[in-house]
PDB file of C-alpha atoms in Angstrom:
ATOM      1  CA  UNK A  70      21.153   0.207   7.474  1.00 74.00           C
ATOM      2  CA  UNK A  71      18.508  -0.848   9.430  1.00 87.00           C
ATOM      3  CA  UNK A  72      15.198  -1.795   8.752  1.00 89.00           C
ATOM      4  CA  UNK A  73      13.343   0.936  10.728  1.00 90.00           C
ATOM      5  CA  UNK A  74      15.499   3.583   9.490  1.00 89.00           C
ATOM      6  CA  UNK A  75      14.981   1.760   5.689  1.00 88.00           C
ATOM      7  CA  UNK A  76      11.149   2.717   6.004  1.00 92.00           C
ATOM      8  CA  UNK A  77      11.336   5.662   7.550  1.00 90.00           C
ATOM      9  CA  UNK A  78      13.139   7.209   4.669  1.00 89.00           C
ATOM     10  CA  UNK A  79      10.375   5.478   2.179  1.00 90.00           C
ATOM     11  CA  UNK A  80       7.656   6.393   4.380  1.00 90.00           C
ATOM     12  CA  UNK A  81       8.765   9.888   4.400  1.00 91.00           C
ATOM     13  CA  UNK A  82       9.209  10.183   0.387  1.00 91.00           C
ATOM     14  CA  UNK A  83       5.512   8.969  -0.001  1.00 92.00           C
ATOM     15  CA  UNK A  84       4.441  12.303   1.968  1.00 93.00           C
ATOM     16  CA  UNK A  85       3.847  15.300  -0.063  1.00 94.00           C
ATOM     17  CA  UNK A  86       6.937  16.538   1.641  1.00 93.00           C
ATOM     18  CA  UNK A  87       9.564  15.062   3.222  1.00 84.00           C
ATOM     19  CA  UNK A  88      10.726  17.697   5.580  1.00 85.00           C
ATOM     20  CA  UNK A  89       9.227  19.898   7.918  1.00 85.00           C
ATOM     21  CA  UNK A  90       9.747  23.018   6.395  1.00 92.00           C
ATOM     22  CA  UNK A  91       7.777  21.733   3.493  1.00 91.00           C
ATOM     23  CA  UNK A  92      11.177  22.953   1.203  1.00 92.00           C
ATOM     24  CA  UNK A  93      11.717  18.856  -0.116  1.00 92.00           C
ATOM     25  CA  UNK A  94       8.239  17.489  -2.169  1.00 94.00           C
ATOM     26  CA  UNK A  95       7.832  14.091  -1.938  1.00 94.00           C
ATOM     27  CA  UNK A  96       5.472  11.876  -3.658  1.00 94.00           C
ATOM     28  CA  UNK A  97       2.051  13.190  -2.485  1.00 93.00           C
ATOM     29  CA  UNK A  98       1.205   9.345  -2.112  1.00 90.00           C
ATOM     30  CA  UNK A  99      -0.169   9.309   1.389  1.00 88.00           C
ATOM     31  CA  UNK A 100      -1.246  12.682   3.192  1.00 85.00           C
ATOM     32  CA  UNK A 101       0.898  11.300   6.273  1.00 84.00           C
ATOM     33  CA  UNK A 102       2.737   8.984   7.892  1.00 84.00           C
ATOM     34  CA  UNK A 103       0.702   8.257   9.954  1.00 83.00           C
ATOM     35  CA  UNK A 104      -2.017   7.148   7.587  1.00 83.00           C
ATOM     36  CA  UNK A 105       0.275   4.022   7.291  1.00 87.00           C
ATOM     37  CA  UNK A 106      -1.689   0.783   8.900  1.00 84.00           C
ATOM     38  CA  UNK A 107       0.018  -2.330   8.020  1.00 86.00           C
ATOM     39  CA  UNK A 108       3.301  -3.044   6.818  1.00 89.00           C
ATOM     40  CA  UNK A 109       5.156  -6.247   5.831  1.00 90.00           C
ATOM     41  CA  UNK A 110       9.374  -5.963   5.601  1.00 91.00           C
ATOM     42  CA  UNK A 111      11.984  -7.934   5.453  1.00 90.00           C
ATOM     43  CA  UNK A 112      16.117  -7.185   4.720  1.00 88.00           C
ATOM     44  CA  UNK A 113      18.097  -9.704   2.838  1.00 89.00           C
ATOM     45  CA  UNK A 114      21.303 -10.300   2.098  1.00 90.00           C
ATOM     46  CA  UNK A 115      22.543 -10.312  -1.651  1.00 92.00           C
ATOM     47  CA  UNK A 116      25.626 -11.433  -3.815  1.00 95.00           C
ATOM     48  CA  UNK A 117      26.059  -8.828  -6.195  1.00 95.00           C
ATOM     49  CA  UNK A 118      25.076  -4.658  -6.085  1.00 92.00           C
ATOM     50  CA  UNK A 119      22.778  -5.231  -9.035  1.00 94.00           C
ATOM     51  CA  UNK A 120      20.179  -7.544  -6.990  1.00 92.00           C
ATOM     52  CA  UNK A 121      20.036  -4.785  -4.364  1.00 89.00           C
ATOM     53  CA  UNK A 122      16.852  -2.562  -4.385  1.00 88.00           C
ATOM     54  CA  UNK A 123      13.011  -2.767  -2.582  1.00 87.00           C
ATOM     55  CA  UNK A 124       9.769  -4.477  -3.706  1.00 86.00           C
ATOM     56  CA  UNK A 125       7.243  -2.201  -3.088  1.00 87.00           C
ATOM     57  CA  UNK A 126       3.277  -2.105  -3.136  1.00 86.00           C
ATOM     58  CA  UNK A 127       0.477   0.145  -1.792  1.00 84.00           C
ATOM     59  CA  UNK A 128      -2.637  -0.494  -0.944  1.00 84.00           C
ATOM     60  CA  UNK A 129      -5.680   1.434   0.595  1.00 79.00           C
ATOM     61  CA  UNK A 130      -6.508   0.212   3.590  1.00 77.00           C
ATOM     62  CA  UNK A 131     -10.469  -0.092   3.452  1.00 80.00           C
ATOM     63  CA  UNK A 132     -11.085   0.586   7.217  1.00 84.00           C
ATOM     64  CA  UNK A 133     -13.885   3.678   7.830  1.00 84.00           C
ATOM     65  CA  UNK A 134     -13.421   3.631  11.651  1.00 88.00           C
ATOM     66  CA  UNK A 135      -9.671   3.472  11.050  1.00 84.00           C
ATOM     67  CA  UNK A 136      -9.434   6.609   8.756  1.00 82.00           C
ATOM     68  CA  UNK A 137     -12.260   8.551  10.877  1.00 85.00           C
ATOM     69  CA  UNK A 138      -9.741   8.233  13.779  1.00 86.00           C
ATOM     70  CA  UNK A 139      -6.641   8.882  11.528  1.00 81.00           C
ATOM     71  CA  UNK A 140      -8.525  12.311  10.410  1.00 81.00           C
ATOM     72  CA  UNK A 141      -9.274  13.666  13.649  1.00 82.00           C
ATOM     73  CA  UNK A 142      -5.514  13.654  14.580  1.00 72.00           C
TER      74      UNK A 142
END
């Protein structure tokens, strides 16, 4: 798959729900996507199906300005 399409599906599990209808809960990590400020990603290639899988850490991004203008959308 592709990148993008890799974090997209991630992105949306973090949500409280990952679908519109609100019907699929996700994770309640984030209130939305488009909280998301910085993100670091890279694909590589492996030899065997058990070294597949995804590294992955949150962090709050400590940025007032940022979040006031992220809460008024």
């Amino acid at each position: 798959k592709d990148l993008d399409n890799l974090l997209k599906n991630i992105f949306d599990t973090f949500q409280p729900y990952f679908d519109t209808q609100q019907k699929e809960e996700g994770l309640g990590l984030i209130e939305k996507d488009t909280y998301i400020c910085e993100i670091h990603a890279t694909k590589k290639l492996v030899n065997d199906n058990k070294d597949e899988g995804m590294h992955i850490r949150l962090s709050e991004y400590n940025d007032a300005e940022m979040l006031k203008l992220l809460d008024s959308s």
